[in-house]
Amino acid sequence: LNDIWGSTKRESSMKKGYKLPMNAVSMSDISRIINSNEIQSHPKLRIAKQPSTSRRPVKRNPLKNNDVMDALNPYAVEMRKTERAQREAAAKDRASILAKKRAAQKANAIQKKVNYAKVQYDYAVLTKADLDQKIASDEAERKAKIAAAEAAAQAAAEAEAKMLADKEAAKKASVAADEAKEAPAADDDDDDDDDDDDDE
């Protein structure tokens, strides 16, 4: 068997280069080996046990830290100066800025009206002058319709008043005619009474 398989220290004579495998450890109690004085007192193990004193570097936010931003973008200093100057100028000239803003808002509102008029009138309105002319013509047409309606209402009221007056006049005339008819009959009765007195 030694010639066939060899041993842990000698190669086999029948198999070229073959040697019996050697046990990795002679003692299977690994925890005892690790906690032994020989292992625990080894210098390399002491170095490994030492805690690391190096800290991870902190990453700064360049949007919040000006120094980091200056390191990344050297022109950031000039940009901040320009923005500061603009803010100061705006604070000093606030009235003119508000006037420009209001003028822009007014122009925007006018443009909105023009755009709405283009859609409403089938793109017949092209400029503000055309819009003003169209608005004026629409206003004149509206006023003319209102005046015509008022005139028609007044004519109807006058016609109704005239009709009522005619009815009242006809009624008065009929009453007067009835009174005129009754008056001669009363005179005849008076004459008869006078004749009777004379006879007596």
mmCIF file with all atom_site columns, C-alpha atoms in Angstrom:
data_model
loop_
_atom_site.group_PDB
_atom_site.id
_atom_site.type_symbol
_atom_site.label_atom_id
_atom_site.label_alt_id
_atom_site.label_comp_id
_atom_site.label_asym_id
_atom_site.label_entity_id
_atom_site.label_seq_id
_atom_site.pdbx_PDB_ins_code
_atom_site.Cartn_x
_atom_site.Cartn_y
_atom_site.Cartn_z
_atom_site.occupancy
_atom_site.B_iso_or_equiv
_atom_site.pdbx_formal_charge
_atom_site.auth_seq_id
_atom_site.auth_comp_id
_atom_site.auth_asym_id
_atom_site.auth_atom_id
_atom_site.pdbx_PDB_model_num
ATOM 1   C CA . LEU A 1 1   ? 0.000    0.000   0.000   1.00 0.00 ? 1   LEU A CA 1
ATOM 2   C CA . ASN A 1 2   ? 2.853    2.368   0.708   1.00 0.00 ? 2   ASN A CA 1
ATOM 3   C CA . ASP A 1 3   ? 4.192    1.736   -2.790  1.00 0.00 ? 3   ASP A CA 1
ATOM 4   C CA . ILE A 1 4   ? 0.744    2.382   -4.346  1.00 0.00 ? 4   ILE A CA 1
ATOM 5   C CA . TRP A 1 5   ? -0.516   5.300   -2.269  1.00 0.00 ? 5   TRP A CA 1
ATOM 6   C CA . GLY A 1 6   ? 2.610    6.572   -0.601  1.00 0.00 ? 6   GLY A CA 1
ATOM 7   C CA . SER A 1 7   ? 2.222    8.553   2.585   1.00 0.00 ? 7   SER A CA 1
ATOM 8   C CA . THR A 1 8   ? 1.744    12.093  3.759   1.00 0.00 ? 8   THR A CA 1
ATOM 9   C CA . LYS A 1 9   ? 5.499    12.627  3.561   1.00 0.00 ? 9   LYS A CA 1
ATOM 10  C CA . ARG A 1 10  ? 6.534    10.364  0.632   1.00 0.00 ? 10  ARG A CA 1
ATOM 11  C CA . GLU A 1 11  ? 5.186    10.196  -2.895  1.00 0.00 ? 11  GLU A CA 1
ATOM 12  C CA . SER A 1 12  ? 3.775    7.021   -4.399  1.00 0.00 ? 12  SER A CA 1
ATOM 13  C CA . SER A 1 13  ? 6.084    4.917   -6.538  1.00 0.00 ? 13  SER A CA 1
ATOM 14  C CA . MET A 1 14  ? 3.197    3.566   -8.660  1.00 0.00 ? 14  MET A CA 1
ATOM 15  C CA . LYS A 1 15  ? 1.393    6.941   -9.151  1.00 0.00 ? 15  LYS A CA 1
ATOM 16  C CA . LYS A 1 16  ? 3.566    9.762   -10.302 1.00 0.00 ? 16  LYS A CA 1
ATOM 17  C CA . GLY A 1 17  ? 3.431    12.784  -8.043  1.00 0.00 ? 17  GLY A CA 1
ATOM 18  C CA . TYR A 1 18  ? 0.687    11.398  -5.787  1.00 0.00 ? 18  TYR A CA 1
ATOM 19  C CA . LYS A 1 19  ? 0.868    11.875  -2.025  1.00 0.00 ? 19  LYS A CA 1
ATOM 20  C CA . LEU A 1 20  ? -1.723   11.132  0.616   1.00 0.00 ? 20  LEU A CA 1
ATOM 21  C CA . PRO A 1 21  ? -3.680   14.242  1.682   1.00 0.00 ? 21  PRO A CA 1
ATOM 22  C CA . MET A 1 22  ? -2.642   15.675  4.994   1.00 0.00 ? 22  MET A CA 1
ATOM 23  C CA . ASN A 1 23  ? -5.117   16.757  7.675   1.00 0.00 ? 23  ASN A CA 1
ATOM 24  C CA . ALA A 1 24  ? -5.647   20.525  7.739   1.00 0.00 ? 24  ALA A CA 1
ATOM 25  C CA . VAL A 1 25  ? -5.825   20.639  11.503  1.00 0.00 ? 25  VAL A CA 1
ATOM 26  C CA . SER A 1 26  ? -4.959   18.105  14.097  1.00 0.00 ? 26  SER A CA 1
ATOM 27  C CA . MET A 1 27  ? -7.448   19.539  16.577  1.00 0.00 ? 27  MET A CA 1
ATOM 28  C CA . SER A 1 28  ? -11.095  20.116  15.718  1.00 0.00 ? 28  SER A CA 1
ATOM 29  C CA . ASP A 1 29  ? -11.937  22.525  18.564  1.00 0.00 ? 29  ASP A CA 1
ATOM 30  C CA . ILE A 1 30  ? -11.574  25.753  16.559  1.00 0.00 ? 30  ILE A CA 1
ATOM 31  C CA . SER A 1 31  ? -12.866  28.057  19.310  1.00 0.00 ? 31  SER A CA 1
ATOM 32  C CA . ARG A 1 32  ? -10.229  26.710  21.681  1.00 0.00 ? 32  ARG A CA 1
ATOM 33  C CA . ILE A 1 33  ? -7.529   27.299  19.091  1.00 0.00 ? 33  ILE A CA 1
ATOM 34  C CA . ILE A 1 34  ? -8.682   30.897  18.472  1.00 0.00 ? 34  ILE A CA 1
ATOM 35  C CA . ASN A 1 35  ? -8.858   31.731  22.160  1.00 0.00 ? 35  ASN A CA 1
ATOM 36  C CA . SER A 1 36  ? -5.496   30.138  22.935  1.00 0.00 ? 36  SER A CA 1
ATOM 37  C CA . ASN A 1 37  ? -2.649   32.308  24.225  1.00 0.00 ? 37  ASN A CA 1
ATOM 38  C CA . GLU A 1 38  ? -0.479   31.572  21.198  1.00 0.00 ? 38  GLU A CA 1
ATOM 39  C CA . ILE A 1 39  ? -3.057   32.964  18.772  1.00 0.00 ? 39  ILE A CA 1
ATOM 40  C CA . GLN A 1 40  ? -4.218   35.878  20.932  1.00 0.00 ? 40  GLN A CA 1
ATOM 41  C CA . SER A 1 41  ? -0.658   37.018  21.619  1.00 0.00 ? 41  SER A CA 1
ATOM 42  C CA . HIS A 1 42  ? 0.360    37.084  17.974  1.00 0.00 ? 42  HIS A CA 1
ATOM 43  C CA . PRO A 1 43  ? 1.580    40.599  16.966  1.00 0.00 ? 43  PRO A CA 1
ATOM 44  C CA . LYS A 1 44  ? -0.356   40.731  13.704  1.00 0.00 ? 44  LYS A CA 1
ATOM 45  C CA . LEU A 1 45  ? -3.556   39.976  15.572  1.00 0.00 ? 45  LEU A CA 1
ATOM 46  C CA . ARG A 1 46  ? -2.946   42.917  17.907  1.00 0.00 ? 46  ARG A CA 1
ATOM 47  C CA . ILE A 1 47  ? -2.533   45.254  14.946  1.00 0.00 ? 47  ILE A CA 1
ATOM 48  C CA . ALA A 1 48  ? -5.764   43.983  13.469  1.00 0.00 ? 48  ALA A CA 1
ATOM 49  C CA . LYS A 1 49  ? -7.577   44.525  16.759  1.00 0.00 ? 49  LYS A CA 1
ATOM 50  C CA . GLN A 1 50  ? -6.695   48.220  16.927  1.00 0.00 ? 50  GLN A CA 1
ATOM 51  C CA . PRO A 1 51  ? -9.666   50.401  16.014  1.00 0.00 ? 51  PRO A CA 1
ATOM 52  C CA . SER A 1 52  ? -9.399   52.581  12.954  1.00 0.00 ? 52  SER A CA 1
ATOM 53  C CA . THR A 1 53  ? -9.015   56.269  13.764  1.00 0.00 ? 53  THR A CA 1
ATOM 54  C CA . SER A 1 54  ? -9.608   57.534  10.230  1.00 0.00 ? 54  SER A CA 1
ATOM 55  C CA . ARG A 1 55  ? -13.002  59.104  9.605   1.00 0.00 ? 55  ARG A CA 1
ATOM 56  C CA . ARG A 1 56  ? -14.893  59.214  6.386   1.00 0.00 ? 56  ARG A CA 1
ATOM 57  C CA . PRO A 1 57  ? -14.674  62.674  4.795   1.00 0.00 ? 57  PRO A CA 1
ATOM 58  C CA . VAL A 1 58  ? -17.902  64.710  4.924   1.00 0.00 ? 58  VAL A CA 1
ATOM 59  C CA . LYS A 1 59  ? -19.296  65.668  1.544   1.00 0.00 ? 59  LYS A CA 1
ATOM 60  C CA . ARG A 1 60  ? -20.314  69.325  1.566   1.00 0.00 ? 60  ARG A CA 1
ATOM 61  C CA . ASN A 1 61  ? -23.245  70.634  -0.439  1.00 0.00 ? 61  ASN A CA 1
ATOM 62  C CA . PRO A 1 62  ? -22.011  73.337  -2.837  1.00 0.00 ? 62  PRO A CA 1
ATOM 63  C CA . LEU A 1 63  ? -25.488  74.870  -3.021  1.00 0.00 ? 63  LEU A CA 1
ATOM 64  C CA . LYS A 1 64  ? -25.361  75.595  0.727   1.00 0.00 ? 64  LYS A CA 1
ATOM 65  C CA . ASN A 1 65  ? -21.617  76.052  1.255   1.00 0.00 ? 65  ASN A CA 1
ATOM 66  C CA . ASN A 1 66  ? -20.076  78.964  -0.618  1.00 0.00 ? 66  ASN A CA 1
ATOM 67  C CA . ASP A 1 67  ? -16.489  77.769  -0.104  1.00 0.00 ? 67  ASP A CA 1
ATOM 68  C CA . VAL A 1 68  ? -17.214  74.460  -1.799  1.00 0.00 ? 68  VAL A CA 1
ATOM 69  C CA . MET A 1 69  ? -19.032  76.259  -4.605  1.00 0.00 ? 69  MET A CA 1
ATOM 70  C CA . ASP A 1 70  ? -16.092  78.618  -5.081  1.00 0.00 ? 70  ASP A CA 1
ATOM 71  C CA . ALA A 1 71  ? -13.769  75.618  -5.306  1.00 0.00 ? 71  ALA A CA 1
ATOM 72  C CA . LEU A 1 72  ? -16.000  74.028  -7.943  1.00 0.00 ? 72  LEU A CA 1
ATOM 73  C CA . ASN A 1 73  ? -16.885  77.230  -9.824  1.00 0.00 ? 73  ASN A CA 1
ATOM 74  C CA . PRO A 1 74  ? -14.473  80.169  -9.489  1.00 0.00 ? 74  PRO A CA 1
ATOM 75  C CA . TYR A 1 75  ? -16.988  82.453  -11.236 1.00 0.00 ? 75  TYR A CA 1
ATOM 76  C CA . ALA A 1 76  ? -19.535  81.904  -8.437  1.00 0.00 ? 76  ALA A CA 1
ATOM 77  C CA . VAL A 1 77  ? -18.089  84.873  -6.501  1.00 0.00 ? 77  VAL A CA 1
ATOM 78  C CA . GLU A 1 78  ? -18.749  87.234  -9.416  1.00 0.00 ? 78  GLU A CA 1
ATOM 79  C CA . MET A 1 79  ? -22.211  85.792  -9.874  1.00 0.00 ? 79  MET A CA 1
ATOM 80  C CA . ARG A 1 80  ? -23.052  86.456  -6.224  1.00 0.00 ? 80  ARG A CA 1
ATOM 81  C CA . LYS A 1 81  ? -21.727  90.012  -6.504  1.00 0.00 ? 81  LYS A CA 1
ATOM 82  C CA . THR A 1 82  ? -23.836  90.625  -9.616  1.00 0.00 ? 82  THR A CA 1
ATOM 83  C CA . GLU A 1 83  ? -26.970  89.236  -7.976  1.00 0.00 ? 83  GLU A CA 1
ATOM 84  C CA . ARG A 1 84  ? -26.380  91.332  -4.868  1.00 0.00 ? 84  ARG A CA 1
ATOM 85  C CA . ALA A 1 85  ? -25.953  94.468  -7.006  1.00 0.00 ? 85  ALA A CA 1
ATOM 86  C CA . GLN A 1 86  ? -29.144  93.675  -8.904  1.00 0.00 ? 86  GLN A CA 1
ATOM 87  C CA . ARG A 1 87  ? -31.080  93.224  -5.664  1.00 0.00 ? 87  ARG A CA 1
ATOM 88  C CA . GLU A 1 88  ? -29.786  96.521  -4.308  1.00 0.00 ? 88  GLU A CA 1
ATOM 89  C CA . ALA A 1 89  ? -30.644  98.327  -7.547  1.00 0.00 ? 89  ALA A CA 1
ATOM 90  C CA . ALA A 1 90  ? -34.096  96.763  -7.536  1.00 0.00 ? 90  ALA A CA 1
ATOM 91  C CA . ALA A 1 91  ? -34.673  97.865  -3.963  1.00 0.00 ? 91  ALA A CA 1
ATOM 92  C CA . LYS A 1 92  ? -33.694  101.434 -4.883  1.00 0.00 ? 92  LYS A CA 1
ATOM 93  C CA . ASP A 1 93  ? -35.679  101.578 -8.129  1.00 0.00 ? 93  ASP A CA 1
ATOM 94  C CA . ARG A 1 94  ? -38.715  99.604  -7.003  1.00 0.00 ? 94  ARG A CA 1
ATOM 95  C CA . ALA A 1 95  ? -41.232  102.125 -8.376  1.00 0.00 ? 95  ALA A CA 1
ATOM 96  C CA . SER A 1 96  ? -39.951  101.946 -11.946 1.00 0.00 ? 96  SER A CA 1
ATOM 97  C CA . ILE A 1 97  ? -39.794  98.158  -11.788 1.00 0.00 ? 97  ILE A CA 1
ATOM 98  C CA . LEU A 1 98  ? -43.411  98.026  -10.584 1.00 0.00 ? 98  LEU A CA 1
ATOM 99  C CA . ALA A 1 99  ? -44.427  100.411 -13.364 1.00 0.00 ? 99  ALA A CA 1
ATOM 100 C CA . LYS A 1 100 ? -42.717  98.215  -15.974 1.00 0.00 ? 100 LYS A CA 1
ATOM 101 C CA . LYS A 1 101 ? -44.331  95.133  -14.490 1.00 0.00 ? 101 LYS A CA 1
ATOM 102 C CA . ARG A 1 102 ? -47.784  96.733  -14.518 1.00 0.00 ? 102 ARG A CA 1
ATOM 103 C CA . ALA A 1 103 ? -47.285  97.917  -18.106 1.00 0.00 ? 103 ALA A CA 1
ATOM 104 C CA . ALA A 1 104 ? -46.301  94.393  -19.107 1.00 0.00 ? 104 ALA A CA 1
ATOM 105 C CA . GLN A 1 105 ? -49.374  92.999  -17.317 1.00 0.00 ? 105 GLN A CA 1
ATOM 106 C CA . LYS A 1 106 ? -51.598  95.565  -19.071 1.00 0.00 ? 106 LYS A CA 1
ATOM 107 C CA . ALA A 1 107 ? -50.080  94.715  -22.442 1.00 0.00 ? 107 ALA A CA 1
ATOM 108 C CA . ASN A 1 108 ? -50.584  91.053  -21.690 1.00 0.00 ? 108 ASN A CA 1
ATOM 109 C CA . ALA A 1 109 ? -54.225  91.653  -20.783 1.00 0.00 ? 109 ALA A CA 1
ATOM 110 C CA . ILE A 1 110 ? -54.738  93.626  -24.022 1.00 0.00 ? 110 ILE A CA 1
ATOM 111 C CA . GLN A 1 111 ? -53.102  90.830  -25.993 1.00 0.00 ? 111 GLN A CA 1
ATOM 112 C CA . LYS A 1 112 ? -55.386  88.323  -24.287 1.00 0.00 ? 112 LYS A CA 1
ATOM 113 C CA . LYS A 1 113 ? -58.403  90.402  -25.352 1.00 0.00 ? 113 LYS A CA 1
ATOM 114 C CA . VAL A 1 114 ? -57.057  90.569  -28.912 1.00 0.00 ? 114 VAL A CA 1
ATOM 115 C CA . ASN A 1 115 ? -56.501  86.810  -28.975 1.00 0.00 ? 115 ASN A CA 1
ATOM 116 C CA . TYR A 1 116 ? -60.001  86.180  -27.623 1.00 0.00 ? 116 TYR A CA 1
ATOM 117 C CA . ALA A 1 117 ? -61.427  88.569  -30.215 1.00 0.00 ? 117 ALA A CA 1
ATOM 118 C CA . LYS A 1 118 ? -59.527  86.729  -32.962 1.00 0.00 ? 118 LYS A CA 1
ATOM 119 C CA . VAL A 1 119 ? -61.186  83.502  -31.885 1.00 0.00 ? 119 VAL A CA 1
ATOM 120 C CA . GLN A 1 120 ? -64.591  85.109  -31.355 1.00 0.00 ? 120 GLN A CA 1
ATOM 121 C CA . TYR A 1 121 ? -64.670  87.038  -34.658 1.00 0.00 ? 121 TYR A CA 1
ATOM 122 C CA . ASP A 1 122 ? -63.007  84.348  -36.796 1.00 0.00 ? 122 ASP A CA 1
ATOM 123 C CA . TYR A 1 123 ? -59.583  86.009  -36.837 1.00 0.00 ? 123 TYR A CA 1
ATOM 124 C CA . ALA A 1 124 ? -60.977  89.209  -38.352 1.00 0.00 ? 124 ALA A CA 1
ATOM 125 C CA . VAL A 1 125 ? -59.310  91.241  -35.598 1.00 0.00 ? 125 VAL A CA 1
ATOM 126 C CA . LEU A 1 126 ? -55.566  91.571  -36.079 1.00 0.00 ? 126 LEU A CA 1
ATOM 127 C CA . THR A 1 127 ? -54.429  94.511  -33.943 1.00 0.00 ? 127 THR A CA 1
ATOM 128 C CA . LYS A 1 128 ? -55.576  96.475  -30.910 1.00 0.00 ? 128 LYS A CA 1
ATOM 129 C CA . ALA A 1 129 ? -56.870  99.266  -33.183 1.00 0.00 ? 129 ALA A CA 1
ATOM 130 C CA . ASP A 1 130 ? -59.033  96.746  -35.014 1.00 0.00 ? 130 ASP A CA 1
ATOM 131 C CA . LEU A 1 131 ? -60.214  95.398  -31.685 1.00 0.00 ? 131 LEU A CA 1
ATOM 132 C CA . ASP A 1 132 ? -61.093  98.901  -30.435 1.00 0.00 ? 132 ASP A CA 1
ATOM 133 C CA . GLN A 1 133 ? -62.963  99.620  -33.676 1.00 0.00 ? 133 GLN A CA 1
ATOM 134 C CA . LYS A 1 134 ? -64.827  96.333  -33.436 1.00 0.00 ? 134 LYS A CA 1
ATOM 135 C CA . ILE A 1 135 ? -65.702  96.970  -29.783 1.00 0.00 ? 135 ILE A CA 1
ATOM 136 C CA . ALA A 1 136 ? -66.884  100.514 -30.652 1.00 0.00 ? 136 ALA A CA 1
ATOM 137 C CA . SER A 1 137 ? -69.053  99.245  -33.510 1.00 0.00 ? 137 SER A CA 1
ATOM 138 C CA . ASP A 1 138 ? -70.506  96.522  -31.303 1.00 0.00 ? 138 ASP A CA 1
ATOM 139 C CA . GLU A 1 139 ? -71.201  99.080  -28.583 1.00 0.00 ? 139 GLU A CA 1
ATOM 140 C CA . ALA A 1 140 ? -72.879  101.425 -31.093 1.00 0.00 ? 140 ALA A CA 1
ATOM 141 C CA . GLU A 1 141 ? -74.996  98.556  -32.407 1.00 0.00 ? 141 GLU A CA 1
ATOM 142 C CA . ARG A 1 142 ? -75.960  97.585  -28.878 1.00 0.00 ? 142 ARG A CA 1
ATOM 143 C CA . LYS A 1 143 ? -76.926  101.180 -28.028 1.00 0.00 ? 143 LYS A CA 1
ATOM 144 C CA . ALA A 1 144 ? -78.962  101.435 -31.245 1.00 0.00 ? 144 ALA A CA 1
ATOM 145 C CA . LYS A 1 145 ? -80.851  98.257  -30.326 1.00 0.00 ? 145 LYS A CA 1
ATOM 146 C CA . ILE A 1 146 ? -81.492  99.590  -26.825 1.00 0.00 ? 146 ILE A CA 1
ATOM 147 C CA . ALA A 1 147 ? -82.708  102.946 -28.234 1.00 0.00 ? 147 ALA A CA 1
ATOM 148 C CA . ALA A 1 148 ? -85.004  101.170 -30.716 1.00 0.00 ? 148 ALA A CA 1
ATOM 149 C CA . ALA A 1 149 ? -86.417  98.998  -27.949 1.00 0.00 ? 149 ALA A CA 1
ATOM 150 C CA . GLU A 1 150 ? -86.983  102.060 -25.746 1.00 0.00 ? 150 GLU A CA 1
ATOM 151 C CA . ALA A 1 151 ? -88.646  103.938 -28.622 1.00 0.00 ? 151 ALA A CA 1
ATOM 152 C CA . ALA A 1 152 ? -90.925  100.980 -29.334 1.00 0.00 ? 152 ALA A CA 1
ATOM 153 C CA . ALA A 1 153 ? -91.834  100.718 -25.670 1.00 0.00 ? 153 ALA A CA 1
ATOM 154 C CA . GLN A 1 154 ? -92.543  104.474 -25.497 1.00 0.00 ? 154 GLN A CA 1
ATOM 155 C CA . ALA A 1 155 ? -94.689  104.321 -28.637 1.00 0.00 ? 155 ALA A CA 1
ATOM 156 C CA . ALA A 1 156 ? -96.628  101.405 -27.200 1.00 0.00 ? 156 ALA A CA 1
ATOM 157 C CA . ALA A 1 157 ? -97.112  103.304 -23.936 1.00 0.00 ? 157 ALA A CA 1
ATOM 158 C CA . GLU A 1 158 ? -98.283  106.418 -25.806 1.00 0.00 ? 158 GLU A CA 1
ATOM 159 C CA . ALA A 1 159 ? -100.683 104.340 -27.922 1.00 0.00 ? 159 ALA A CA 1
ATOM 160 C CA . GLU A 1 160 ? -102.082 102.698 -24.815 1.00 0.00 ? 160 GLU A CA 1
ATOM 161 C CA . ALA A 1 161 ? -102.432 106.078 -23.085 1.00 0.00 ? 161 ALA A CA 1
ATOM 162 C CA . LYS A 1 162 ? -104.200 107.500 -26.157 1.00 0.00 ? 162 LYS A CA 1
ATOM 163 C CA . MET A 1 163 ? -106.522 104.501 -26.272 1.00 0.00 ? 163 MET A CA 1
ATOM 164 C CA . LEU A 1 164 ? -107.352 104.928 -22.597 1.00 0.00 ? 164 LEU A CA 1
ATOM 165 C CA . ALA A 1 165 ? -107.958 108.654 -23.136 1.00 0.00 ? 165 ALA A CA 1
ATOM 166 C CA . ASP A 1 166 ? -110.242 107.945 -26.086 1.00 0.00 ? 166 ASP A CA 1
ATOM 167 C CA . LYS A 1 167 ? -112.162 105.417 -24.013 1.00 0.00 ? 167 LYS A CA 1
ATOM 168 C CA . GLU A 1 168 ? -112.503 107.921 -21.182 1.00 0.00 ? 168 GLU A CA 1
ATOM 169 C CA . ALA A 1 169 ? -113.634 110.644 -23.577 1.00 0.00 ? 169 ALA A CA 1
ATOM 170 C CA . ALA A 1 170 ? -116.173 108.280 -25.179 1.00 0.00 ? 170 ALA A CA 1
ATOM 171 C CA . LYS A 1 171 ? -117.456 107.331 -21.771 1.00 0.00 ? 171 LYS A CA 1
ATOM 172 C CA . LYS A 1 172 ? -117.813 110.973 -20.764 1.00 0.00 ? 172 LYS A CA 1
ATOM 173 C CA . ALA A 1 173 ? -119.563 111.724 -24.014 1.00 0.00 ? 173 ALA A CA 1
ATOM 174 C CA . SER A 1 174 ? -121.994 108.868 -23.501 1.00 0.00 ? 174 SER A CA 1
ATOM 175 C CA . VAL A 1 175 ? -122.684 110.029 -19.939 1.00 0.00 ? 175 VAL A CA 1
ATOM 176 C CA . ALA A 1 176 ? -123.264 113.592 -21.177 1.00 0.00 ? 176 ALA A CA 1
ATOM 177 C CA . ALA A 1 177 ? -125.617 112.344 -23.880 1.00 0.00 ? 177 ALA A CA 1
ATOM 178 C CA . ASP A 1 178 ? -127.615 110.352 -21.354 1.00 0.00 ? 178 ASP A CA 1
ATOM 179 C CA . GLU A 1 179 ? -127.867 113.404 -19.099 1.00 0.00 ? 179 GLU A CA 1
ATOM 180 C CA . ALA A 1 180 ? -128.990 115.528 -22.051 1.00 0.00 ? 180 ALA A CA 1
ATOM 181 C CA . LYS A 1 181 ? -131.731 113.049 -22.862 1.00 0.00 ? 181 LYS A CA 1
ATOM 182 C CA . GLU A 1 182 ? -132.972 113.000 -19.282 1.00 0.00 ? 182 GLU A CA 1
ATOM 183 C CA . ALA A 1 183 ? -133.046 116.809 -18.951 1.00 0.00 ? 183 ALA A CA 1
ATOM 184 C CA . PRO A 1 184 ? -135.974 117.575 -21.446 1.00 0.00 ? 184 PRO A CA 1
ATOM 185 C CA . ALA A 1 185 ? -138.177 114.952 -19.794 1.00 0.00 ? 185 ALA A CA 1
ATOM 186 C CA . ALA A 1 186 ? -137.711 116.624 -16.427 1.00 0.00 ? 186 ALA A CA 1
ATOM 187 C CA . ASP A 1 187 ? -138.624 120.054 -17.959 1.00 0.00 ? 187 ASP A CA 1
ATOM 188 C CA . ASP A 1 188 ? -141.872 118.651 -19.365 1.00 0.00 ? 188 ASP A CA 1
ATOM 189 C CA . ASP A 1 189 ? -142.865 117.331 -15.938 1.00 0.00 ? 189 ASP A CA 1
ATOM 190 C CA . ASP A 1 190 ? -142.264 120.786 -14.409 1.00 0.00 ? 190 ASP A CA 1
ATOM 191 C CA . ASP A 1 191 ? -144.483 122.434 -17.031 1.00 0.00 ? 191 ASP A CA 1
ATOM 192 C CA . ASP A 1 192 ? -147.291 120.038 -16.286 1.00 0.00 ? 192 ASP A CA 1
ATOM 193 C CA . ASP A 1 193 ? -147.076 120.842 -12.593 1.00 0.00 ? 193 ASP A CA 1
ATOM 194 C CA . ASP A 1 194 ? -147.296 124.593 -13.362 1.00 0.00 ? 194 ASP A CA 1
ATOM 195 C CA . ASP A 1 195 ? -150.390 124.123 -15.505 1.00 0.00 ? 195 ASP A CA 1
ATOM 196 C CA . ASP A 1 196 ? -152.118 122.254 -12.695 1.00 0.00 ? 196 ASP A CA 1
ATOM 197 C CA . ASP A 1 197 ? -151.435 125.117 -10.283 1.00 0.00 ? 197 ASP A CA 1
ATOM 198 C CA . ASP A 1 198 ? -152.889 127.644 -12.681 1.00 0.00 ? 198 ASP A CA 1
ATOM 199 C CA . ASP A 1 199 ? -156.087 125.703 -13.026 1.00 0.00 ? 199 ASP A CA 1
ATOM 200 C CA . GLU A 1 200 ? -156.638 125.658 -9.343  1.00 0.00 ? 200 GLU A CA 1
#
